[in-house]
Coordinates of C-alpha atoms and ligand atoms in Angstrom, one line a residue:
X1317 CA 69.4 -6.7 -89.6
X1318 CA 72.3 -7.7 -92.0
X1319 CA 71.5 -10.2 -94.7
X1320 CA 74.0 -13.0 -95.3
X1321 CA 75.3 -13.6 -98.8
X1322 CA 75.8 -17.3 -99.3
X1323 CA 79.2 -18.0 -100.9
X1324 CA 79.1 -21.0 -103.3
X1325 CA 82.5 -22.1 -104.4
X1326 CA 82.7 -23.9 -107.7
X1327 CA 86.5 -24.0 -108.1
X1328 CA 86.5 -27.8 -108.1
X1329 CA 83.8 -28.0 -110.8
X1330 CA 83.6 -24.8 -113.1
X1331 CA 87.1 -23.9 -112.1
X1332 CA 88.5 -27.2 -112.9
X1333 CA 86.9 -27.1 -116.4
X1334 CA 89.7 -24.7 -117.4
X1335 CA 91.9 -26.5 -119.8
X1336 CA 94.9 -28.0 -118.1
X1337 CA 93.6 -27.2 -114.6
X1338 CA 92.4 -30.7 -113.9
X1339 CA 93.4 -31.9 -110.4
X1340 CA 93.6 -35.4 -109.1
X1341 CA 91.5 -36.6 -106.1
X1342 CA 94.3 -35.9 -103.6
X1343 CA 94.7 -32.4 -104.8
X1344 CA 90.9 -31.8 -104.8
X1345 CA 90.7 -33.1 -101.2
X1346 CA 93.4 -30.5 -100.2
X1347 CA 91.5 -27.7 -101.9
X1348 CA 88.2 -28.8 -100.4
X1349 CA 89.6 -28.9 -96.9
X1350 CA 91.0 -25.5 -97.3
X1351 CA 87.7 -24.1 -98.7
X1352 CA 86.1 -25.5 -95.5
X1353 CA 88.7 -23.5 -93.5
X1354 CA 87.9 -20.5 -95.6
X1355 CA 84.3 -21.2 -94.4
X1356 CA 82.6 -20.9 -97.8
X1357 CA 78.9 -22.0 -97.5
X1358 CA 78.8 -24.4 -100.4
X1359 CA 81.5 -26.4 -102.2
X1360 CA 80.5 -27.6 -105.6
X1361 CA 82.9 -30.6 -105.6
X1362 CA 82.4 -31.8 -109.2
X1363 CA 80.1 -33.1 -111.9
X1364 CA 79.8 -36.8 -110.8
X1365 CA 78.6 -38.4 -114.1
X1366 CA 81.4 -36.9 -116.2
X1367 CA 84.1 -39.4 -115.1
X1368 CA 84.9 -42.0 -112.5
X1369 CA 87.5 -39.6 -111.1
X1370 CA 84.9 -36.9 -110.7
X1371 CA 82.4 -39.2 -109.1
X1372 CA 85.0 -40.4 -106.6
X1373 CA 86.3 -37.0 -105.8
X1374 CA 82.8 -35.7 -105.0
X1375 CA 82.0 -38.8 -102.9
X1376 CA 85.2 -38.5 -100.9
X1377 CA 84.8 -34.8 -100.3
X1378 CA 81.1 -35.5 -99.2
X1379 CA 82.5 -38.1 -96.8
X1380 CA 85.4 -36.3 -95.3
X1381 CA 84.9 -32.6 -95.5
X1382 CA 82.8 -31.2 -92.7
X1383 CA 81.1 -27.8 -92.5
X1384 CA 80.0 -26.6 -95.9
X1385 CA 77.2 -28.0 -98.0
X1386 CA 78.6 -30.3 -100.7
X1387 CA 77.1 -30.0 -104.1
X1388 CA 77.3 -32.3 -107.2
X1389 CA 76.3 -31.0 -110.6
X1390 CA 73.8 -32.9 -112.9
X1391 CA 72.0 -32.3 -116.2
X1392 CA 68.3 -33.0 -116.2
X1393 CA 68.7 -36.7 -116.9
X1394 CA 68.1 -39.6 -114.6
X1395 CA 71.7 -40.9 -115.0
X1396 CA 73.2 -37.6 -114.1
X1397 CA 70.9 -37.0 -111.2
X1398 CA 71.3 -40.5 -109.8
X1399 CA 75.1 -40.2 -110.0
X1400 CA 75.0 -36.8 -108.2
X1401 CA 72.6 -38.1 -105.6
X1402 CA 74.9 -41.1 -104.9
X1403 CA 78.1 -38.9 -104.8
X1404 CA 76.7 -36.4 -102.3
X1405 CA 74.9 -38.9 -100.1
X1406 CA 77.7 -39.3 -97.6
X1407 CA 77.3 -35.6 -96.7
X1408 CA 73.7 -36.4 -95.4
X1409 CA 71.6 -33.3 -94.9
X1410 CA 74.6 -31.2 -96.2
X1411 CA 74.3 -32.8 -99.7
X1412 CA 73.0 -30.7 -102.5
X1413 CA 72.1 -31.8 -106.1
X1414 CA 72.6 -28.9 -108.6
X1415 CA 70.5 -29.6 -111.8
X1416 CA 70.8 -27.5 -114.8
X1417 CA 69.2 -27.2 -118.2
X1418 CA 69.7 -24.6 -121.0
X1419 CA 66.7 -22.3 -121.4
X1420 CA 67.8 -19.6 -123.9
X1421 CA 66.4 -19.6 -127.4
X1422 CA 69.8 -20.2 -129.0
X1423 CA 70.5 -23.2 -126.8
X1424 CA 66.9 -24.6 -127.2
X1425 CA 67.0 -24.3 -131.0
X1426 CA 70.5 -25.3 -131.8
X1427 CA 72.0 -27.3 -128.8
X1428 CA 69.0 -29.1 -127.4
X1429 CA 66.6 -28.9 -130.3
X1430 CA 63.7 -28.8 -127.9
X1431 CA 60.7 -26.4 -127.7
X1432 CA 59.9 -24.3 -124.6
X1433 CA 57.2 -26.7 -123.2
X1434 CA 59.5 -29.7 -123.3
X1435 CA 62.3 -27.7 -121.6
X1436 CA 59.8 -26.8 -118.9
X1437 CA 58.8 -30.4 -118.5
X1438 CA 62.4 -31.7 -118.3
X1439 CA 63.3 -29.1 -115.7
X1440 CA 60.4 -30.0 -113.5
X1441 CA 61.0 -33.7 -113.8
X1442 CA 64.7 -33.2 -113.1
X1443 CA 64.1 -31.1 -110.0
X1444 CA 61.5 -33.7 -108.8
X1445 CA 63.8 -36.6 -109.3
X1446 CA 66.6 -34.8 -107.5
X1447 CA 64.3 -34.1 -104.6
X1448 CA 63.8 -37.9 -104.2
X1449 CA 67.6 -38.2 -103.6
X1450 CA 68.4 -35.0 -101.7
X1451 CA 66.5 -32.5 -99.6
X1452 CA 68.6 -29.6 -100.9
X1453 CA 68.2 -29.1 -104.7
X1454 CA 69.4 -26.1 -106.8
X1455 CA 68.2 -25.5 -110.2
X1456 CA 70.1 -23.4 -112.9
X1457 CA 68.5 -22.3 -116.2
X1458 CA 71.7 -22.4 -118.2
X1459 CA 72.3 -19.2 -120.2
X1460 CA 69.7 -17.7 -118.0
X1461 CA 70.9 -14.1 -118.7
X1462 CA 70.1 -14.6 -122.5
X1463 CA 66.7 -16.3 -121.9
X1464 CA 63.5 -14.4 -122.7
X1465 CA 62.6 -13.0 -119.3
X1466 CA 58.9 -14.2 -119.4
X1467 CA 59.9 -17.7 -120.1
X1468 CA 62.7 -17.6 -117.5
X1469 CA 60.1 -16.5 -115.0
X1470 CA 57.8 -19.4 -115.9
X1471 CA 60.6 -22.0 -115.6
X1472 CA 61.8 -20.5 -112.3
X1473 CA 58.3 -20.6 -110.9
X1474 CA 57.9 -24.2 -112.0
X1475 CA 61.3 -25.3 -110.6
X1476 CA 60.5 -23.8 -107.2
X1477 CA 57.1 -25.6 -107.2
X1478 CA 58.9 -28.9 -108.0
X1479 CA 61.0 -28.4 -104.9
X1480 CA 64.2 -26.4 -105.8
X1481 CA 65.3 -24.3 -102.8
X1482 CA 67.9 -22.4 -104.7
X1483 CA 67.4 -20.8 -108.2
X1484 CA 70.7 -19.9 -109.8
X1485 CA 70.6 -17.5 -112.9
X1486 CA 73.8 -18.1 -114.8
X1487 CA 75.4 -15.7 -117.1
X1488 CA 76.9 -18.6 -118.8
X1489 CA 78.8 -16.9 -121.6
X1490 CA 79.6 -13.7 -119.7
X1491 CA 77.3 -11.5 -121.9
X1492 CA 75.6 -9.5 -119.2
X1493 CA 76.3 -6.0 -118.1
X1494 CA 75.7 -5.0 -114.5
X1495 CA 72.6 -2.8 -114.9
X1496 CA 70.9 -5.2 -117.2
X1497 CA 71.7 -8.2 -115.1
X1498 CA 70.5 -6.5 -111.9
X1499 CA 67.2 -5.6 -113.9
X1500 CA 66.7 -9.3 -114.6
X1501 CA 67.0 -10.2 -111.0
X1502 CA 64.5 -7.5 -110.1
X1503 CA 62.2 -8.7 -112.9
X1504 CA 62.2 -12.2 -111.4
X1505 CA 61.6 -11.0 -107.9
X1506 CA 58.6 -8.9 -109.2
X1507 CA 57.1 -11.5 -111.5
X1508 CA 57.6 -14.9 -110.0
X1509 CA 54.9 -15.3 -107.4
X1510 CA 56.8 -18.0 -105.3
X1511 CA 60.2 -16.4 -105.6
X1512 CA 60.5 -15.9 -101.8
X1513 CA 60.3 -19.7 -101.4
X1514 CA 63.8 -20.0 -102.9
X1515 CA 67.3 -18.3 -102.5
X1516 CA 68.1 -16.3 -105.7
X1517 CA 71.7 -17.1 -106.8
X1518 CA 73.9 -15.7 -109.5
X1519 CA 76.8 -17.3 -111.4
X1520 CA 78.8 -15.0 -113.7
X1521 CA 81.5 -15.7 -116.3
X1522 CA 84.1 -13.2 -117.1
X1523 CA 84.2 -13.0 -120.9
X1524 CA 83.8 -9.2 -120.9
X1525 CA 85.7 -8.8 -117.6
X1526 CA 82.5 -8.1 -115.7
X1527 CA 81.8 -11.2 -113.7
X1528 CA 82.4 -9.6 -110.3
X1529 CA 80.6 -6.4 -111.2
X1530 CA 77.6 -8.4 -112.5
X1531 CA 77.6 -10.5 -109.3
X1532 CA 77.6 -7.4 -107.1
X1533 CA 74.9 -5.7 -109.1
X1534 CA 72.7 -8.7 -108.8
X1535 CA 73.4 -8.8 -105.0
X1536 CA 72.2 -5.2 -104.8
X1537 CA 69.1 -6.2 -106.7
X1538 CA 68.3 -9.0 -104.1
X1539 CA 70.4 -12.1 -105.0
X1540 CA 71.5 -13.8 -101.9
X1541 CA 73.9 -16.5 -103.2
X1542 CA 77.0 -15.7 -105.3
X1543 CA 78.7 -18.5 -107.2
X1544 CA 82.4 -18.2 -108.3
X1545 CA 85.8 -19.6 -108.0
X1546 CA 89.1 -18.9 -106.1
X1547 CA 91.4 -16.7 -108.3
X1548 CA 88.5 -16.5 -110.8
X1549 CA 89.6 -19.7 -112.6
X1550 CA 87.3 -21.4 -114.9
X1551 CA 86.3 -22.0 -118.5
X1552 CA 87.5 -19.4 -121.1
X1553 CA 88.0 -16.1 -119.2
X1554 CA 86.9 -17.7 -115.9
X1555 CA 84.3 -17.2 -113.3
X1556 CA 83.6 -14.4 -110.8
X1557 CA 86.6 -14.4 -108.4
X1558 CA 85.1 -15.1 -105.0
X1559 CA 87.9 -13.3 -103.1
X1560 CA 87.1 -10.1 -104.9
X1561 CA 83.3 -10.4 -104.3
X1562 CA 83.9 -11.1 -100.6
X1563 CA 86.3 -8.2 -100.2
X1564 CA 84.2 -5.8 -102.2
X1565 CA 81.2 -6.5 -100.0
X1566 CA 83.3 -6.0 -96.9
X1567 CA 85.4 -3.0 -98.0
X1568 CA 82.4 -1.2 -99.5
X1569 CA 80.0 -2.0 -96.6
X1570 CA 79.0 1.6 -96.8
X1571 CA 77.6 0.9 -100.3
X1572 CA 76.5 -2.7 -99.9
X1573 CA 74.5 -1.8 -96.8
X1574 CA 73.4 -4.6 -94.3
X1575 CA 75.0 -7.4 -96.3
X1576 CA 77.7 -9.7 -95.0
X1577 CA 79.4 -13.0 -95.7
X1578 CA 80.9 -15.5 -93.1
X1579 CA 84.0 -16.1 -95.0
X1580 CA 87.1 -16.4 -92.9
X1581 CA 89.1 -13.7 -94.8
X1582 CA 92.3 -14.5 -93.1
X1583 CA 92.4 -17.7 -95.1
X1584 CA 92.1 -15.9 -98.5
X1585 CA 95.8 -15.7 -99.5
X1586 CA 96.5 -19.2 -98.4
X1587 CA 93.5 -20.5 -100.3
X1588 CA 94.5 -18.6 -103.4
X1589 CA 98.0 -20.0 -103.3
X1590 CA 96.8 -23.5 -102.7
X1591 CA 94.4 -23.4 -105.6
X1592 CA 97.1 -21.9 -107.9
X1593 CA 99.6 -24.7 -106.9
X1594 CA 97.1 -27.5 -107.2
X1595 CA 95.6 -26.3 -110.5
X1596 CA 98.9 -25.3 -112.0
X1597 CA 97.3 -21.9 -112.9
X1598 CA 99.4 -19.0 -111.9
X1599 CA 97.9 -15.9 -110.5
X1600 CA 98.7 -12.7 -112.4
X1601 CA 100.9 -10.4 -110.3
X1602 CA 98.4 -7.6 -110.7
X1603 CA 95.4 -9.6 -109.8
X1604 CA 93.1 -7.9 -107.3
X1605 CA 93.3 -9.0 -103.7
X1606 CA 95.7 -12.0 -104.1
X1607 CA 98.2 -11.0 -106.8
X1608 CA 101.8 -10.6 -105.7
X1609 CA 101.6 -6.9 -106.4
X1610 CA 98.2 -6.2 -105.0
X1611 CA 99.6 -4.4 -102.1
X1612 CA 103.1 -3.5 -103.4
X1613 CA 103.6 0.3 -103.6
X1614 CA 106.6 1.2 -105.7
X1615 CA 106.2 5.0 -106.3
X1616 CA 107.9 7.3 -103.8
X1617 CA 104.7 9.3 -103.4
X1618 CA 102.6 6.3 -102.5
X1619 CA 105.3 4.9 -100.1
X1620 CA 105.5 8.2 -98.4
X1621 CA 101.7 8.3 -98.1
X1622 CA 101.6 4.7 -96.7
X1623 CA 104.2 5.5 -94.1
X1624 CA 102.3 8.5 -92.9
X1625 CA 98.9 6.8 -92.9
X1626 CA 98.3 3.4 -94.5
X1627 CA 94.7 4.2 -95.6
X1628 CA 96.0 6.9 -97.9
X1629 CA 96.8 4.3 -100.6
X1630 CA 95.4 1.0 -99.1
X1631 CA 91.8 0.3 -99.0
X1632 CA 92.2 -3.1 -97.4
X1633 CA 94.6 -4.3 -94.8
X1634 CA 96.7 -7.0 -96.4
X1635 CA 97.3 -8.6 -93.0
X1636 CA 93.6 -9.2 -92.6
X1637 CA 93.5 -11.5 -95.6
X1638 CA 96.6 -13.4 -94.8
X1639 CA 99.4 -11.5 -96.4
X1640 CA 102.5 -11.6 -94.3
X1641 CA 101.4 -14.6 -92.3
X1642 CA 104.7 -16.3 -92.9
X1643 CA 106.9 -17.4 -89.9
X1644 CA 110.6 -17.8 -89.6
X1645 CA 111.9 -20.0 -92.3
X1646 CA 113.1 -23.5 -91.6
X1647 CA 116.8 -24.5 -92.2
X1648 CA 118.5 -27.9 -92.9
X1649 CA 119.0 -28.2 -89.1
X1650 CA 115.3 -28.1 -88.5
X1651 CA 113.9 -31.5 -87.5
X1652 CA 110.9 -33.6 -88.6
X1653 CA 108.8 -32.3 -85.7
X1654 CA 109.3 -28.6 -86.8
X1655 CA 108.5 -29.6 -90.4
X1656 CA 105.2 -31.4 -89.4
X1657 CA 104.2 -28.3 -87.4
X1658 CA 104.8 -26.0 -90.2
X1659 CA 103.0 -28.2 -92.7
X1660 CA 100.0 -28.3 -90.4
X1661 CA 100.2 -24.4 -90.2
X1662 CA 100.1 -24.4 -94.0
X1663 CA 97.0 -26.4 -94.0
X1664 CA 98.4 -29.7 -95.3
X1665 CA 97.2 -33.0 -94.0
X1666 CA 99.7 -35.6 -95.0
X1667 CA 100.0 -39.3 -94.3
X1668 CA 103.2 -40.7 -92.6
X1669 CA 104.6 -41.8 -95.9
X1670 CA 103.9 -38.5 -97.6
X1671 CA 105.6 -36.6 -94.6
X1672 CA 108.6 -39.0 -95.0
X1673 CA 108.8 -37.9 -98.6
X1674 CA 108.6 -34.3 -97.9
X1675 CA 111.1 -34.6 -95.1
X1676 CA 113.6 -36.3 -97.4
X1677 CA 113.2 -33.6 -100.1
X1678 CA 113.4 -30.9 -97.3
X1679 CA 116.8 -32.2 -96.2
X1680 CA 118.0 -32.3 -99.9
X1681 CA 116.9 -28.8 -100.5
X1682 CA 118.1 -27.6 -97.1
X1683 CA 121.6 -28.7 -98.1
X1684 CA 121.4 -26.5 -101.2
X1685 CA 119.8 -23.3 -99.8
X1686 CA 120.1 -21.5 -96.6
X1687 CA 116.4 -21.1 -95.7
X1688 CA 113.4 -23.2 -96.6
X1689 CA 110.4 -20.9 -96.8
X1690 CA 106.7 -21.8 -96.6
X1691 CA 106.3 -21.5 -100.3
X1692 CA 109.3 -23.8 -100.9
X1693 CA 107.6 -26.3 -98.5
X1694 CA 104.3 -26.1 -100.4
X1695 CA 106.0 -27.1 -103.6
X1696 CA 107.7 -30.1 -101.9
X1697 CA 104.3 -31.2 -100.8
X1698 CA 103.2 -31.3 -104.3
X1699 CA 106.0 -33.7 -105.2
X1700 CA 105.1 -36.0 -102.4
X1701 CA 101.4 -36.3 -103.3
X1702 CA 102.0 -38.9 -105.9
X1703 CA 104.6 -40.7 -103.9
X1704 CA 103.0 -44.0 -103.8
X1705 CA 104.8 -47.3 -104.4
X1706 CA 103.5 -47.3 -107.9
X1707 CA 104.9 -44.0 -109.1
X1708 CA 108.3 -43.2 -110.6
X1709 CA 110.8 -41.3 -108.5
X1710 CA 113.8 -39.4 -109.9
X1711 CA 116.8 -41.0 -108.5
X1712 CA 119.7 -39.6 -110.5
X1713 CA 120.1 -37.0 -113.3
X1714 CA 123.2 -36.1 -115.2
X1715 CA 123.2 -33.6 -118.0
X1716 CA 126.1 -32.7 -120.3
X1717 CA 125.5 -29.6 -122.3
X1718 CA 127.4 -26.5 -123.5
X1719 CA 127.9 -24.2 -126.5
X1720 CA 129.6 -26.8 -128.6
X1721 CA 128.3 -30.2 -127.3
X1722 CA 125.1 -32.1 -128.2
X1723 CA 123.1 -31.8 -124.9
X1724 CA 122.7 -35.4 -123.5
X1725 CA 121.0 -36.5 -120.3
X1726 CA 121.2 -39.7 -118.3
X1727 CA 118.3 -40.4 -116.0
X1728 CA 117.7 -43.1 -113.4
X1729 CA 114.2 -43.7 -112.1
X1730 CA 113.0 -45.8 -109.2
X1731 CA 109.7 -47.5 -108.9
X1732 CA 109.4 -49.4 -105.7
X1733 CA 112.6 -51.5 -105.6
X1734 CA 113.1 -51.4 -109.4
X1735 CA 115.8 -49.2 -110.9
X1736 CA 115.6 -48.1 -114.6
X1737 CA 118.2 -46.0 -116.5
X1738 CA 118.6 -44.6 -120.0
X1739 CA 120.2 -41.7 -121.8
X1740 CA 119.2 -39.5 -124.7
X1741 CA 120.4 -36.5 -126.7
X1742 CA 118.1 -33.6 -127.0
X1743 CA 117.4 -30.2 -128.3
X1744 CA 118.7 -28.6 -125.2
X1745 CA 119.3 -30.0 -121.7
X1746 CA 115.6 -30.0 -120.6
X1747 CA 114.5 -31.7 -123.8
X1748 CA 117.3 -34.3 -123.4
X1749 CA 116.1 -35.0 -119.8
X1750 CA 112.5 -35.5 -120.9
X1751 CA 113.5 -37.7 -123.8
X1752 CA 115.6 -39.9 -121.5
X1753 CA 112.5 -40.4 -119.3
X1754 CA 110.4 -41.2 -122.4
X1755 CA 112.9 -43.8 -123.4
X1756 CA 112.8 -45.5 -120.0
X1757 CA 109.0 -45.4 -119.9
X1758 CA 108.4 -46.1 -123.6
X1759 CA 106.0 -43.1 -123.7
X1760 CA 106.0 -40.1 -125.9
X1761 CA 104.8 -36.9 -124.3
X1762 CA 104.3 -33.7 -126.2
X1763 CA 105.1 -30.6 -124.3
X1764 CA 102.4 -28.0 -124.8
X1765 CA 103.3 -25.4 -122.2
X1766 CA 106.4 -24.7 -120.1
X1767 CA 106.7 -22.1 -117.4
X1768 CA 109.4 -21.6 -114.8
X1769 CA 109.0 -19.4 -111.7
X1770 CA 111.2 -18.5 -108.7
X1771 CA 109.3 -19.7 -105.6
X1772 CA 111.1 -17.4 -103.2
X1773 CA 113.8 -14.7 -103.4
X1774 CA 117.5 -14.9 -103.7
X1775 CA 120.1 -16.6 -105.9
X1776 CA 119.4 -19.9 -104.2
X1777 CA 115.7 -19.7 -104.8
X1778 CA 113.8 -22.8 -105.7
X1779 CA 112.7 -22.8 -109.3
X1780 CA 109.3 -24.2 -109.9
X1781 CA 108.5 -25.7 -113.3
X1782 CA 104.9 -26.1 -114.4
X1783 CA 104.3 -28.0 -117.7
X1784 CA 101.3 -29.2 -119.7
X1785 CA 101.9 -32.4 -121.5
X1786 CA 99.7 -34.3 -124.0
X1787 CA 100.5 -38.1 -123.9
X1788 CA 98.7 -38.7 -127.1
X1789 CA 95.1 -38.9 -125.9
X1790 CA 94.4 -35.2 -126.4
X1791 CA 94.0 -34.6 -122.7
X1792 CA 96.4 -32.0 -121.1
X1793 CA 98.1 -33.1 -118.0
X1794 CA 99.8 -30.7 -115.6
X1795 CA 103.1 -31.5 -114.0
X1796 CA 105.0 -29.6 -111.4
X1797 CA 108.5 -29.9 -110.1
X1798 CA 110.8 -27.8 -108.0
X1799 CA 114.6 -27.6 -107.4
X1800 CA 117.3 -25.1 -107.0
X1801 CA 118.4 -26.5 -110.4
X1802 CA 116.0 -25.7 -113.3
X1803 CA 116.8 -28.7 -115.4
X1804 CA 116.2 -31.0 -112.4
X1805 CA 113.0 -29.1 -111.7
X1806 CA 112.0 -29.7 -115.3
X1807 CA 112.6 -33.5 -115.2
X1808 CA 110.7 -33.6 -111.9
X1809 CA 107.7 -31.8 -113.5
X1810 CA 107.7 -34.1 -116.4
X1811 CA 107.9 -37.1 -114.2
X1812 CA 105.0 -35.7 -112.1
X1813 CA 102.9 -35.4 -115.3
X1814 CA 103.8 -39.1 -116.1
X1815 CA 102.8 -40.3 -112.7
X1816 CA 99.5 -38.3 -113.0
X1817 CA 98.8 -40.0 -116.3
X1818 CA 99.5 -43.4 -114.8
X1819 CA 97.3 -42.6 -111.8
X1820 CA 94.4 -41.4 -114.0
X1821 CA 94.6 -44.6 -116.0
X1822 CA 94.7 -46.8 -112.9
X1823 CA 91.8 -45.0 -111.5
X1824 CA 89.8 -45.5 -114.7
X1825 CA 90.6 -49.2 -114.7
X1826 CA 89.8 -49.7 -111.1
X1827 CA 86.3 -48.1 -111.2
X1828 CA 85.4 -49.5 -114.6
X1829 CA 86.1 -53.0 -113.2
X1830 CA 83.1 -52.8 -110.8
X1831 CA 81.5 -49.5 -111.3
X1832 CA 78.3 -48.4 -113.1
X1833 CA 79.4 -44.8 -113.7
X1834 CA 80.0 -43.6 -117.1
X1835 CA 83.6 -43.0 -118.2
X1836 CA 82.6 -40.6 -120.9
X1837 CA 83.6 -36.9 -120.5
X1838 CA 80.8 -34.4 -121.0
X1839 CA 81.0 -30.8 -119.8
X1840 CA 78.2 -28.2 -119.8
Ligands
LIG2099 O1 78.0 -21.4 -116.5 C1 77.0 -22.1 -116.4 O2 75.9 -21.9 -116.9 C2 77.2 -23.2 -115.4 C3 76.0 -23.9 -115.0 C4 76.2 -25.4 -115.1 C5 75.5 -23.5 -113.7 O3 78.3 -23.5 -115.0
LIG2100 ZN1 79.7 -21.7 -115.2

């Protein structure tokens, strides 16, 4: 009999805690839908008490995304637990409240300033309260891997007695090494009398580059749920990369005997790309499984071997995980119907208005480049996601620059029926375009990060610009824009960040007008 390893995806919660990765609700919905297609077992959709946006995202995902369990995170406080309970409620029986409380000595003494007995009481009360709101409750002793094993065993036993069906042992600061972490899992299995009444889960961070190795060692020791994120995104060095965990279990089934996941591996590459696009976090070319070079063989000896027998140098079949799933590219002659079909194939669910926006941009791009590839389309979809009546759209851009002229940009924006235009000199063409937008909007954004990447190949490739901007409130906002012209792509990216800032402000206003949720930002 093969045991199932439950795959718990926290891309939208722990992954989103990565600075600059924050996604708006629309983007989170797209990611959640794709995670459902990937067939993960649990989607941790957010930390509802943190902000109105988080609450709303979890609630919407719990309402609309079918299939996986939808979890919301909460500290062991009534306010947190009630918010998480309300947010996951629309998922019904598939709603999970994930409560956590730090248990290690360093966290008890310095962060919480609470003694062991109080921590124990708070954990039990938290789990009990969560159980009044959801049937499915998970408990995490934060910094579990650095907690005294005897105390950890006591708190785990008490949490199970209080009603937790899943016990997750986080390696919060990525301190564990595989043998030691596996030994901790074995210790809990041997020393907690009711351990079989709960699923043992692991949650590893990658500070020493061992998150996946630690997760797999724990699985070998009896853990049956693995938590992680797509592309391994997350706070600091990130979380265990789920695609690596899944493919390691599958590829080395000779070693991880009688274990399986029910992840739809054909969706892996698509999911990785979507998460990268929505979070603005690029995947390293050499990243295992999903990096651009993961299956690229450049040396002659390897190429020769591959041609003779693929398995000489490839331990996984790239086609099985969705590499090379692209179809014939579209051209400017392709119609709306063909575009809609291709967008559906790529997994995007767009409204009529959004499809109109993408179609318009598709025609513009089609005039400038011969083929419009799937990756080109994906970046056009990003552009259209904020295409509401209330957002600013780039209508016209003219830039004068050269070796002896002061770079100057003139920009015209449209918002609904309104047209706004201004010009500005700048320290380079990109800077001038951004400053012209600042002048129109009477805003001042500080560019913190700027990257440009060719989306597809060839001289006419779309350039995609990703920027991180601070509009003065200390929060980093990501903006993305694409064009065959890099300056235009930069202006679009900047405008995208502006629109996100406006949307976030609007959302805060709307919810604080009638909502009871806290607006304060608190992260574990
Ligand atoms: O890393 C951690 O400890 C966490 C918990 C909230 C599970 O993310
Ligand atoms: Zn974590």
